[in-house]
GROMACS .gro file of C-alpha atoms in nm:
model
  436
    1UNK     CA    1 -15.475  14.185  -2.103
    2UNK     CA    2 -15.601  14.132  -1.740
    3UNK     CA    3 -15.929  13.933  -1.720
    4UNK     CA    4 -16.230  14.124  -1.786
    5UNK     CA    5 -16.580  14.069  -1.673
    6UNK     CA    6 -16.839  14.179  -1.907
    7UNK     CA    7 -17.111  14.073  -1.711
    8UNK     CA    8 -17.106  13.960  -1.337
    9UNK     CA    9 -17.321  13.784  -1.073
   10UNK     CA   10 -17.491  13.913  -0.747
   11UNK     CA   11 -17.203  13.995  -0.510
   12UNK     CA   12 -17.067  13.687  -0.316
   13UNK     CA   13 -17.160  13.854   0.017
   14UNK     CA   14 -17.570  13.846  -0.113
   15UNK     CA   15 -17.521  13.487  -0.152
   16UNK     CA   16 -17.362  13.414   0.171
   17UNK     CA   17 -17.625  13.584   0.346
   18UNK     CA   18 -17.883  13.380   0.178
   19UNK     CA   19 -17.730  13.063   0.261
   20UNK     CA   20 -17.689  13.211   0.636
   21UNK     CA   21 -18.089  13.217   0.656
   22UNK     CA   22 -18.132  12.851   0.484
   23UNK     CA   23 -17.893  12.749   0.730
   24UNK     CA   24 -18.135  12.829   1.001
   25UNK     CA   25 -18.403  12.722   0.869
   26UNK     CA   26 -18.288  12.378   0.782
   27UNK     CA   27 -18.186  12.344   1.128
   28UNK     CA   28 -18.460  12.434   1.304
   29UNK     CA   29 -18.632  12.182   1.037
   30UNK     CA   30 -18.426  11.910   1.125
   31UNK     CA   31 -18.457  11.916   1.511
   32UNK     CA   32 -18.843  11.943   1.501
   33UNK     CA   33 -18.818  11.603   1.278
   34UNK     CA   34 -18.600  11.447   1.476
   35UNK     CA   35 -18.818  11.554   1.819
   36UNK     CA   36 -19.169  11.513   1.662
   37UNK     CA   37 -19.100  11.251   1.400
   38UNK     CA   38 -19.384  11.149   1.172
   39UNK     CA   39 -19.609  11.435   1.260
   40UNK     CA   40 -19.343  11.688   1.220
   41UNK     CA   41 -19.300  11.528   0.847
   42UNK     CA   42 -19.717  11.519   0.782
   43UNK     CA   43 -19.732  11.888   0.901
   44UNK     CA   44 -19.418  11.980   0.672
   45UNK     CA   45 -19.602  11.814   0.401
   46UNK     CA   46 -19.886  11.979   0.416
   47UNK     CA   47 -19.730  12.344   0.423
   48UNK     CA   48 -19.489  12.308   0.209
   49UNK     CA   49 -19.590  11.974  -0.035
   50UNK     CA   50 -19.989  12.099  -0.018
   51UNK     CA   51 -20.037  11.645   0.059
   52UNK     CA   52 -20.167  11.498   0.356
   53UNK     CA   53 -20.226  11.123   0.398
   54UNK     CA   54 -20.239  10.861   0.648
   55UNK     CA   55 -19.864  10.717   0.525
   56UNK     CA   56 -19.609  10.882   0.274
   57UNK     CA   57 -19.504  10.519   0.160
   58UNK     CA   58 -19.659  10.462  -0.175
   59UNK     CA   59 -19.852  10.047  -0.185
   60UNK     CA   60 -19.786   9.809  -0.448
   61UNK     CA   61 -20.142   9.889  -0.567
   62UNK     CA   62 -20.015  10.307  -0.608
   63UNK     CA   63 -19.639  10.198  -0.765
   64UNK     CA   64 -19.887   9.972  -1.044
   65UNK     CA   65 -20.111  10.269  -1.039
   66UNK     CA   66 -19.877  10.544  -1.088
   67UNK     CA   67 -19.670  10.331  -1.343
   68UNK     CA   68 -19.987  10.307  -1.562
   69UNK     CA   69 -20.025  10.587  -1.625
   70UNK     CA   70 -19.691  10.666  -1.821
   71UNK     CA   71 -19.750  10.669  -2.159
   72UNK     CA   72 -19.624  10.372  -2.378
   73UNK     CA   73 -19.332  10.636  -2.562
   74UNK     CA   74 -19.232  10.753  -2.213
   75UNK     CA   75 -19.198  10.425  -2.049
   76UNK     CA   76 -18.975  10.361  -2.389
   77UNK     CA   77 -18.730  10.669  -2.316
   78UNK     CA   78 -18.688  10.597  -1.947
   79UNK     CA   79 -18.636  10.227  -2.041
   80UNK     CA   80 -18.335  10.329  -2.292
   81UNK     CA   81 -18.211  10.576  -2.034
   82UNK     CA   82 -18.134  10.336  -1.804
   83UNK     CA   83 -18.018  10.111  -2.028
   84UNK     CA   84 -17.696  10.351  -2.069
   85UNK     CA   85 -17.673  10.423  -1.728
   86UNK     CA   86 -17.690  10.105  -1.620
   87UNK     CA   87 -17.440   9.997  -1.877
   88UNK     CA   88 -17.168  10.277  -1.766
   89UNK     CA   89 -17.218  10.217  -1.366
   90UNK     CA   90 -17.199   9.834  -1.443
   91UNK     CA   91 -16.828   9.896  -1.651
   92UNK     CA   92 -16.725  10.140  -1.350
   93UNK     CA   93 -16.809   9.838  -1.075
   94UNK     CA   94 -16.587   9.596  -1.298
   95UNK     CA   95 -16.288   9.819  -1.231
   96UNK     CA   96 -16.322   9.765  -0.847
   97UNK     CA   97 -16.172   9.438  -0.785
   98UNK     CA   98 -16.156   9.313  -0.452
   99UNK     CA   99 -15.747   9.242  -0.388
  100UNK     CA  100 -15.535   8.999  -0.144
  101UNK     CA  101 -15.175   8.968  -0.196
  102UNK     CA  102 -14.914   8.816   0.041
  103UNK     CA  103 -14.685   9.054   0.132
  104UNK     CA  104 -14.400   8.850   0.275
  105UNK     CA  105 -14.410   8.466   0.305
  106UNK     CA  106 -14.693   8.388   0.520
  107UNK     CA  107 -14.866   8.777   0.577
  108UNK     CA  108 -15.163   8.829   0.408
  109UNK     CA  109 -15.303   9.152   0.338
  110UNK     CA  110 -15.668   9.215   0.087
  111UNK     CA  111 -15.991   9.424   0.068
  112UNK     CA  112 -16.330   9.395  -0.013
  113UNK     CA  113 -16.575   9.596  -0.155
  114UNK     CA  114 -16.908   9.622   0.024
  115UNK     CA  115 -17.223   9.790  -0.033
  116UNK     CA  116 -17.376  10.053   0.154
  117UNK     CA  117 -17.606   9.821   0.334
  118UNK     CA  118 -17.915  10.152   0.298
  119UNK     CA  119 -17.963  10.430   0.107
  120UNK     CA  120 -18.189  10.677   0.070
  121UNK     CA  121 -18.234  10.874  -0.290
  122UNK     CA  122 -18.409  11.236  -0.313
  123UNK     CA  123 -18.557  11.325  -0.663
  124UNK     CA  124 -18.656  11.678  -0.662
  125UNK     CA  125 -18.994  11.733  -0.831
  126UNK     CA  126 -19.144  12.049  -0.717
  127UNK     CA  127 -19.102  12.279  -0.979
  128UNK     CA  128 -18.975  12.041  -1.280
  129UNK     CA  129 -18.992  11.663  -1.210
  130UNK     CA  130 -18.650  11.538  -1.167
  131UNK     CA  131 -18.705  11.216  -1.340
  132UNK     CA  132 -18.382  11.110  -1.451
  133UNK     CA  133 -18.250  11.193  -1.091
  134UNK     CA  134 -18.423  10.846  -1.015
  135UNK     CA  135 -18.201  10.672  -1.303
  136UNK     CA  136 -17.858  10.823  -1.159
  137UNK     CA  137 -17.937  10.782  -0.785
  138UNK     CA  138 -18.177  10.440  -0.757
  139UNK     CA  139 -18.056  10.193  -1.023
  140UNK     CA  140 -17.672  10.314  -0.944
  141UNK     CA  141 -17.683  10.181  -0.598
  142UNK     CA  142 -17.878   9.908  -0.754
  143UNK     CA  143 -17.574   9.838  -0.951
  144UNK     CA  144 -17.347   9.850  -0.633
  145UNK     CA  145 -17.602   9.601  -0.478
  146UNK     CA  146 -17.713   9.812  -0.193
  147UNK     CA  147 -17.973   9.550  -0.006
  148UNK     CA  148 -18.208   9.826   0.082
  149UNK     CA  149 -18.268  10.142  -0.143
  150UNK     CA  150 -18.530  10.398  -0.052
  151UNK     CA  151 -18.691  10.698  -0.243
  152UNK     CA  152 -18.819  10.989  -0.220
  153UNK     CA  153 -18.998  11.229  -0.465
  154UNK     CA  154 -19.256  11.539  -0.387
  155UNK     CA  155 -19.640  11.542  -0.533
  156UNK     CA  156 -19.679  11.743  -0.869
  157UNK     CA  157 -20.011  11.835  -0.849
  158UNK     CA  158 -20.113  11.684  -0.566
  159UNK     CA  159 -20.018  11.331  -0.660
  160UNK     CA  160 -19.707  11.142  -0.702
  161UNK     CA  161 -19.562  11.233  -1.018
  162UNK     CA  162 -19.639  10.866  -1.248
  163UNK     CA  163 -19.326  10.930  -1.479
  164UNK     CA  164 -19.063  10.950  -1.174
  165UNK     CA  165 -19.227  10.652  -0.948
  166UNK     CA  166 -19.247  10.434  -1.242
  167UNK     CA  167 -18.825  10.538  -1.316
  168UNK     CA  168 -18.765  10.490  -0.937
  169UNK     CA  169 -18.978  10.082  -0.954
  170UNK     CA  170 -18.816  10.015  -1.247
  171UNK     CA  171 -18.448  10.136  -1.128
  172UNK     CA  172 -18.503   9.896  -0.816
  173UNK     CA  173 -18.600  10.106  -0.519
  174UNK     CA  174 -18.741   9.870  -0.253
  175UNK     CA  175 -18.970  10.127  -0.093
  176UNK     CA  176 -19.085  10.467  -0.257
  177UNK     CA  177 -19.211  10.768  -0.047
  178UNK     CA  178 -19.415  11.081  -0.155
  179UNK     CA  179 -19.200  11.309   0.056
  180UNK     CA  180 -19.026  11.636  -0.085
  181UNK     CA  181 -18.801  11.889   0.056
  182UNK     CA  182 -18.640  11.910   0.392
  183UNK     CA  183 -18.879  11.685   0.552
  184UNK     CA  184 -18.798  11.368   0.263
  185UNK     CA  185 -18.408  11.399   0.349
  186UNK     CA  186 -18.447  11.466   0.744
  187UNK     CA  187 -18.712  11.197   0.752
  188UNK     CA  188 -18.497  10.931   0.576
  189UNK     CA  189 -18.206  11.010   0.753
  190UNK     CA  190 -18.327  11.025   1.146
  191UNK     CA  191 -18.590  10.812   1.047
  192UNK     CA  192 -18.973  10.845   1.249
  193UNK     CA  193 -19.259  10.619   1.341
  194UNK     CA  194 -19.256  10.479   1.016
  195UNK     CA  195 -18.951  10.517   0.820
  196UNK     CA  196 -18.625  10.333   0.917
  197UNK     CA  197 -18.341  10.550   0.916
  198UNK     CA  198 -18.092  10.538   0.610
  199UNK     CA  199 -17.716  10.473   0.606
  200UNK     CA  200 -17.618  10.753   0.306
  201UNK     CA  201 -17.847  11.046   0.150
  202UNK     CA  202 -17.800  11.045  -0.237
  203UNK     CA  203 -17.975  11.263  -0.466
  204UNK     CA  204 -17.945  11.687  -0.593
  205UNK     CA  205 -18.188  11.899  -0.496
  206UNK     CA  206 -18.226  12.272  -0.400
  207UNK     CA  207 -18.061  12.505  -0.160
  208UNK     CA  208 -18.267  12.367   0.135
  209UNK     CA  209 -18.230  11.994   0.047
  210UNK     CA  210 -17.847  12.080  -0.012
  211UNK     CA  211 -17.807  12.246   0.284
  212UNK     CA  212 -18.009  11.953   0.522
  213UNK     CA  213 -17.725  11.717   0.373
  214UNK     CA  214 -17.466  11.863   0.445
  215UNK     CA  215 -17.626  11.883   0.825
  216UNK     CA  216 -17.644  11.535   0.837
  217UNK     CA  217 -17.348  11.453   0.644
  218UNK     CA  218 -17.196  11.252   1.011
  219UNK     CA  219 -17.528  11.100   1.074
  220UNK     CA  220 -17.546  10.950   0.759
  221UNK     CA  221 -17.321  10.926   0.488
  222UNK     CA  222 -17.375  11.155   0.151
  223UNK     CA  223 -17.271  11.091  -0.193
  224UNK     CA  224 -17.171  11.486  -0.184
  225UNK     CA  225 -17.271  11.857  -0.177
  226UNK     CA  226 -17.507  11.888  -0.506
  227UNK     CA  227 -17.729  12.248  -0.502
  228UNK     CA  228 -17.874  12.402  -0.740
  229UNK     CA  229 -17.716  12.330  -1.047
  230UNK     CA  230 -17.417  12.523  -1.253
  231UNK     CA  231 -17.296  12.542  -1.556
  232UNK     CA  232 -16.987  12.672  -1.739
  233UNK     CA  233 -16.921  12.708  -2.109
  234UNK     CA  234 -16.511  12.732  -2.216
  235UNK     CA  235 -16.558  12.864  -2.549
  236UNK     CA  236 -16.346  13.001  -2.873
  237UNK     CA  237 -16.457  13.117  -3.232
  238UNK     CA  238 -16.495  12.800  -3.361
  239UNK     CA  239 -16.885  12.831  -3.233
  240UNK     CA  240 -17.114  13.056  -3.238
  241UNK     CA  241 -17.397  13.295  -2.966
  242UNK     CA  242 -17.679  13.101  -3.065
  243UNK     CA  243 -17.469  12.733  -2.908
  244UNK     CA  244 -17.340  12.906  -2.620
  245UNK     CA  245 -17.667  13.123  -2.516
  246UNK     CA  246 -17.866  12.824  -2.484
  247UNK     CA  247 -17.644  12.601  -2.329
  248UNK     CA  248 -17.642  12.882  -2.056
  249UNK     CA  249 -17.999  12.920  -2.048
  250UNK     CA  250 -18.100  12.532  -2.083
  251UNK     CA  251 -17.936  12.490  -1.707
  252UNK     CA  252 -18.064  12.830  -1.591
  253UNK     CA  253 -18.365  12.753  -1.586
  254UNK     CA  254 -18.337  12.492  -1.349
  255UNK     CA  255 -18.413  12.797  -1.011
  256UNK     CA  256 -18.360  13.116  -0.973
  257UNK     CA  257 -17.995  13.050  -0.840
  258UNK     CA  258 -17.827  12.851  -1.126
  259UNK     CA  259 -17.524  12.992  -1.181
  260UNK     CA  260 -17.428  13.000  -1.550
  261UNK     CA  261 -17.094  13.129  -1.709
  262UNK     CA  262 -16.906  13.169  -2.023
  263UNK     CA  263 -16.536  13.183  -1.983
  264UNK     CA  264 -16.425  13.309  -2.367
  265UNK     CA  265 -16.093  13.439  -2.535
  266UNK     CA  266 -16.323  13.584  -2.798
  267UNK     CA  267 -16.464  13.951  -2.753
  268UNK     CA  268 -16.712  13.922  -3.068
  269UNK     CA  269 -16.835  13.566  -2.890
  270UNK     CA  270 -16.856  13.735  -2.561
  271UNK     CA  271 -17.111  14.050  -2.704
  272UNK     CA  272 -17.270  13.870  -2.906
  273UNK     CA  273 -17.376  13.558  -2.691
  274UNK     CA  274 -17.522  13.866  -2.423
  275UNK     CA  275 -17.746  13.967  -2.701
  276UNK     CA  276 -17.836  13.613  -2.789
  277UNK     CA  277 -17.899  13.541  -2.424
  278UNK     CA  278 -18.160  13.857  -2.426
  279UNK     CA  279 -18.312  13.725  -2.763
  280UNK     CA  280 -18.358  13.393  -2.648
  281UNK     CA  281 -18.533  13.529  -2.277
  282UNK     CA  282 -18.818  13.657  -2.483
  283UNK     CA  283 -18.945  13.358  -2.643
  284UNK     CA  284 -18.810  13.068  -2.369
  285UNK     CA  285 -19.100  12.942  -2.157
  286UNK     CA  286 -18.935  12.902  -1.893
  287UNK     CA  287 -18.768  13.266  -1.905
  288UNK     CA  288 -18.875  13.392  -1.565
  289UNK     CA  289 -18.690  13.095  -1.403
  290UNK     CA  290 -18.380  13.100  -1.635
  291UNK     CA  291 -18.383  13.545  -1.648
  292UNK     CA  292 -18.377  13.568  -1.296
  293UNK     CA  293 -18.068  13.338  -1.269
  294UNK     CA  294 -17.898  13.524  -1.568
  295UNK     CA  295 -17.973  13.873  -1.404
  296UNK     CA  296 -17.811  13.738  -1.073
  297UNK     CA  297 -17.574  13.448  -1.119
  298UNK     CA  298 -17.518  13.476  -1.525
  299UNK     CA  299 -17.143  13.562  -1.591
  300UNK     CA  300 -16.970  13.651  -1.886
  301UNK     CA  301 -16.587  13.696  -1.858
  302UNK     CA  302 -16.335  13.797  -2.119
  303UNK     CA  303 -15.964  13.563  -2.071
  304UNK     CA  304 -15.626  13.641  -2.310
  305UNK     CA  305 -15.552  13.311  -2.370
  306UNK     CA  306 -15.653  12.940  -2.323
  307UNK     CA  307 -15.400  12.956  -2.039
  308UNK     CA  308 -15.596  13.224  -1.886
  309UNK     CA  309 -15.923  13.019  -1.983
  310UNK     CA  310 -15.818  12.724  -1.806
  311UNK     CA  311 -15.708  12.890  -1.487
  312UNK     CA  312 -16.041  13.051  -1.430
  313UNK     CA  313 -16.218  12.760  -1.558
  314UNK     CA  314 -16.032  12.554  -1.251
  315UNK     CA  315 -16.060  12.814  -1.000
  316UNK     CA  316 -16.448  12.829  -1.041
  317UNK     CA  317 -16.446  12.415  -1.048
  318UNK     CA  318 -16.792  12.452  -1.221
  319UNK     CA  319 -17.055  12.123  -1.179
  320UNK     CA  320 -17.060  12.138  -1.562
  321UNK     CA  321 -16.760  12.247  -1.770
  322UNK     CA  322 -16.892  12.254  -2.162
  323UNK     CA  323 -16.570  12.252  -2.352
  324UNK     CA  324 -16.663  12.407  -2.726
  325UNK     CA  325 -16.304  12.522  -2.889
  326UNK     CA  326 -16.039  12.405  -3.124
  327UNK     CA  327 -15.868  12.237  -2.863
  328UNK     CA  328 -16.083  11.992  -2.651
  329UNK     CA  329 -15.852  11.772  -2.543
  330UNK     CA  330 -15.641  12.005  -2.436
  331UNK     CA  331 -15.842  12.133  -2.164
  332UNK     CA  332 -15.952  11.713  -2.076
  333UNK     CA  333 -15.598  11.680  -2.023
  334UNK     CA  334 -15.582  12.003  -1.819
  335UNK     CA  335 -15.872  12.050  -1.606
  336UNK     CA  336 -15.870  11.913  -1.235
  337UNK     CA  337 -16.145  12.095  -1.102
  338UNK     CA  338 -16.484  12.013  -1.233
  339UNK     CA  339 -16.803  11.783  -1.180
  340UNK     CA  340 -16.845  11.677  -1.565
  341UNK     CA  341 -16.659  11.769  -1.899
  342UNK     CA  342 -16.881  11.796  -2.184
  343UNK     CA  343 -16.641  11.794  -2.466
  344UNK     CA  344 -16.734  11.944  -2.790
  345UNK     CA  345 -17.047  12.100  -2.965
  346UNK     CA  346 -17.226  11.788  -3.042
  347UNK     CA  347 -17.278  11.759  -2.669
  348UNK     CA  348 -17.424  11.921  -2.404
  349UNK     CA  349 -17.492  11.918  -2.069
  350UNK     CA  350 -17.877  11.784  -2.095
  351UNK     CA  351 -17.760  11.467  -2.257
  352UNK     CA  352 -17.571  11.406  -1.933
  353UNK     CA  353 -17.844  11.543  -1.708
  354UNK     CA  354 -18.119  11.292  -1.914
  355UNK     CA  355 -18.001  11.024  -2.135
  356UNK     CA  356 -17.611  10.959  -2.220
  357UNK     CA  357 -17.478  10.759  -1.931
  358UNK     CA  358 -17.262  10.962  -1.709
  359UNK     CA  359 -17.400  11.055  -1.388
  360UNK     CA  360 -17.578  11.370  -1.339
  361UNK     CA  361 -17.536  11.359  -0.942
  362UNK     CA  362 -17.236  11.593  -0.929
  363UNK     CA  363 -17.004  11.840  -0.675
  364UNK     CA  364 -17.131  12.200  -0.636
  365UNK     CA  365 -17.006  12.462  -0.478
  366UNK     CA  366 -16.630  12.450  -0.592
  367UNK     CA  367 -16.650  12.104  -0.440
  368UNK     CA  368 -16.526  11.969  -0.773
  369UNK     CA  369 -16.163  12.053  -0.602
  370UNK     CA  370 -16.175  11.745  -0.413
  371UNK     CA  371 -16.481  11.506  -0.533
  372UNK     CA  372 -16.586  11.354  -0.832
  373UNK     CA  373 -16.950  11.327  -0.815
  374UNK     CA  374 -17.172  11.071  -0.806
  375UNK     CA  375 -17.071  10.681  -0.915
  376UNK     CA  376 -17.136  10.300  -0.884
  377UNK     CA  377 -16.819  10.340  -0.599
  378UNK     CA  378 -16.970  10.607  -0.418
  379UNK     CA  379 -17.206  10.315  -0.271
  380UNK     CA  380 -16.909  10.106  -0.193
  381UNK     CA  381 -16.718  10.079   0.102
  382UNK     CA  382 -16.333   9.919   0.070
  383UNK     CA  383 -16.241   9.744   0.380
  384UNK     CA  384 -15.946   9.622   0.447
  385UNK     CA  385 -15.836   9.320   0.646
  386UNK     CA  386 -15.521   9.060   0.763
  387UNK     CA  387 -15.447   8.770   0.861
  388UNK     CA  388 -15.063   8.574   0.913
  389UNK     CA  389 -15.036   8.252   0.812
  390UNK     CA  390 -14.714   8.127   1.005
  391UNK     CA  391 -14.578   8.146   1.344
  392UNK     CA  392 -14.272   8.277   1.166
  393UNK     CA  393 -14.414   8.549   1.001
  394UNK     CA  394 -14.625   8.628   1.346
  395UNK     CA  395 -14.265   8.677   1.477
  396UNK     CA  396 -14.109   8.890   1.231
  397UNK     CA  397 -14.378   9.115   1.226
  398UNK     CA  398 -14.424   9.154   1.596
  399UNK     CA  399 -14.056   9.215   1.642
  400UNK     CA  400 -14.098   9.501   1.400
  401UNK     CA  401 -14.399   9.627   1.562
  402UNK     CA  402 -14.298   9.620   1.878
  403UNK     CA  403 -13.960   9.842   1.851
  404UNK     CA  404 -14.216  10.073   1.634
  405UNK     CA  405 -14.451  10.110   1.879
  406UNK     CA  406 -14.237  10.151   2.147
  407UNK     CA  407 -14.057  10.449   1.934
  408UNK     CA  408 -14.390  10.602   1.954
  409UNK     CA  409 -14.403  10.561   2.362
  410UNK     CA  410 -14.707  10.323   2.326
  411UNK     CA  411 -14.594  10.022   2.535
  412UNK     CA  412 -14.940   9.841   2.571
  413UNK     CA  413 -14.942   9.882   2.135
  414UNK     CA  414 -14.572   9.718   2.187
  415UNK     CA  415 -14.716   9.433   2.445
  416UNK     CA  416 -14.997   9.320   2.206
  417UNK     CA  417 -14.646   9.240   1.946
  418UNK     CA  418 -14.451   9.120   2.200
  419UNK     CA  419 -14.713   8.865   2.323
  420UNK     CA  420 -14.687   8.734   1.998
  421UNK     CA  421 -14.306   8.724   1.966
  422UNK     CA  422 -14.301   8.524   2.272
  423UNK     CA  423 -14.598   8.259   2.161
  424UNK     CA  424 -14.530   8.172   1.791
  425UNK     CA  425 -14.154   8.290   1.831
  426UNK     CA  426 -14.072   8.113   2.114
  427UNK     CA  427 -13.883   8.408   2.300
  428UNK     CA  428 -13.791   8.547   2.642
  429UNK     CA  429 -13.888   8.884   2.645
  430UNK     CA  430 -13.932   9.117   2.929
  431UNK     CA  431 -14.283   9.260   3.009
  432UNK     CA  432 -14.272   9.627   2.820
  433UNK     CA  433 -13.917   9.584   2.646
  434UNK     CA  434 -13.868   9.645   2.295
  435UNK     CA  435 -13.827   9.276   2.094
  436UNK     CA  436 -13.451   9.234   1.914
   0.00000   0.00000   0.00000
């Protein structure tokens, strides 16, 4: 049996025609930042953030202010939270070792690991306030040891939202902006007046943030392409429409553009998690976010086998891949194409979005094919370096190097070897000639 679609998305040339106009938007965004600087940002904030002030850097006085007002519970929770994500980013670091090894007798080769020496973090807040995006973005390069880590959240209601600057103070960010959108990223990244530009732009955040990224990405550095969020349940009879229906619609409602798909070898599963969907939309709160999504991005689709399954799984390389059958490992073993497995029904996707460790920062977009998404190493930089030891060995090489370089046609490549053959080799050697 072919695979069948029982319920399908907008058509993929709507979608590129959307991203066409946020293309131009974003651009003509970025260059009236980078021309106008901080008055391009205030007047960005004001139309789009409804906040104008003097400065978008929050005081001391506003962080203590703003922190005080979380409630005792709350400050608890974020606490714990990144207590586990500090403890998985701090095991990832350990496996980085810095490495030096001599190669042959006097040749030394190594590398180091070295922070990104400034970032800058987004946490979307506009319609829901992103506050674990502070967790996964701030206290991860905190973890690296990036010297200088800035943030940036929009108002909620006019103000900056207490819950996410106290998660972004207590995560380590050395400087914390009230900033949202297109004007927080372009802002951080070309810098203005009054905000030194950035090395790397970390953070999710919506089509327009996504898209102003991947602008700069060349500028700056990014930790990766992260939109609006996805999700994709692999599921079999061993659960049932009410698991799989909410897991779609607890990341739908993120926008109106979340993708959400169930990839099933299970006809009964497949109607009756459509139904449950339907059920659930009448008594979700958020239903007008998460319905819209369904109606235009919610797939269903109908595989033979968990061959078929997996294939479609990998050639949709999902940011979230729930795994929910009688054969989980399996498809851990299997998958190559993904932002995050979420193996079994005792997890989900909002304990790794919130709470369980694992880094919620992760490849959109089908860019799962070739990144992982966001980690402790994504705010290191491995450098590499040499040194020899020995006149001998500064021989030896440079003989090599020379009849290599000189295979190539580079002769002033073959001179810098053959300068050294002649110095710490002690041999006669014509200007330009290959060494014996």
């Amino acid at each position: 049996m072919p695979v069948t679609h029982l319920k399908r998305g907008k058509p993929e040339a709507e979608r590129v025609l959307e991203q066409s106009r946020v293309r131009e938007l974003v651009e003509a965004t970025l260059a009236d930042i980078e021309a106008r600087g901080d008055s391009a940002v205030h007047e960005l904030s004001v139309k789009f953030d409804g906040l104008s002030r003097p400065g978008f850097r929050l005081t001391a006085s506003e962080i203590e202010a703003a922190t005080a007002k979380v409630s005792v519970r709350d400050m608890a929770d974020i606490r714990f939270a990144q207590q586990q994500i500090r403890r998985f980013a701090e095991a990832q670091r350990a496996t980085m070792t810095d490495v030096e090894i001599e190669t042959i007798p006097g040749v030394i080769l190594g590398h180091r690991n070295i922070p990104v020496q400034s970032v800058g973090c987004y946490v979307p807040g506009g319609k829901f306030p992103m506050v674990a995006s502070a967790h996964m973005s701030v206290l991860t390069a905190a973890v690296a040891g990036v010297p200088r880590i800035i943030a940036s959240a929009p108002p909620h209601g006019g103000a900056p939202h207490p819950a996410i600057v106290a998660a972004m103070h207590l995560a380590g960010a050395h400087e914390i902006y009230v900033l949202g959108g297109i004007q927080a990223v372009g802002a951080m990244a070309l810098g203005t007046e009054s905000i030194a530009p950035v090395d790397m732009l970390v953070g999710p955040g919506n089509a327009y943030v996504a898209e102003a990224k991947r602008q700069l990405f060349g500028r700056v550095g990014i930790d990766l392409f992260a939109g609006p969020t996805e999700t994709l349940l692999i599921a079999d009879e061993t659960v049932d429409a009410e698991l799989c229906a909410t897991d779609l619609l607890g990341q739908a409602e993120h926008g109106y553009n979340s993708p959400a798909v169930l990839v099933t070898n299970s006809a009964r599963l497949a109607r009756h998690t459509l139904a449950e969907v339907e059920r659930l939309l009448k008594i979700l709160p958020t239903a007008e976010t998460a319905a819209a999504s369904w109606r235009d991005y919610g797939e269903i689709i109908l595989c033979d086998s968990y061959d078929e399954m997996l294939d479609v799984a990998n050639a949709i390389a999902s940011e979230h891949v729930q795994v929910m059958t009688d054969r989980d490992d399996w498809f851990l073993e299997r998958m190559h194409a993904y932002g995050a497995l979420f193996l079994g029904p005792r997890t989900n996707v909002a304990n790794g979005d919130k709470v369980i460790g694992t880094n919620h920062t992760l490849p959109t977009r089908r860019a799962g094919r070739y990144t992982g998404g966001l980690w402790v190493g994504k705010f290191l930089k491995t450098h590499s370096y040499q040194k020899i030891l020995t006149d001998e060995a500064a021989a030896e090489i440079g003989a090599y190097c020379s009849r290599l370089c000189l295979l190539e046609g580079f002769v002033g490549h073959a001179e810098q070897a053959n300068l050294r053959v002649r110095r710490y080799g002690g041999r006669e050697l014509a200007y330009g000639a290959a060494a014996d």
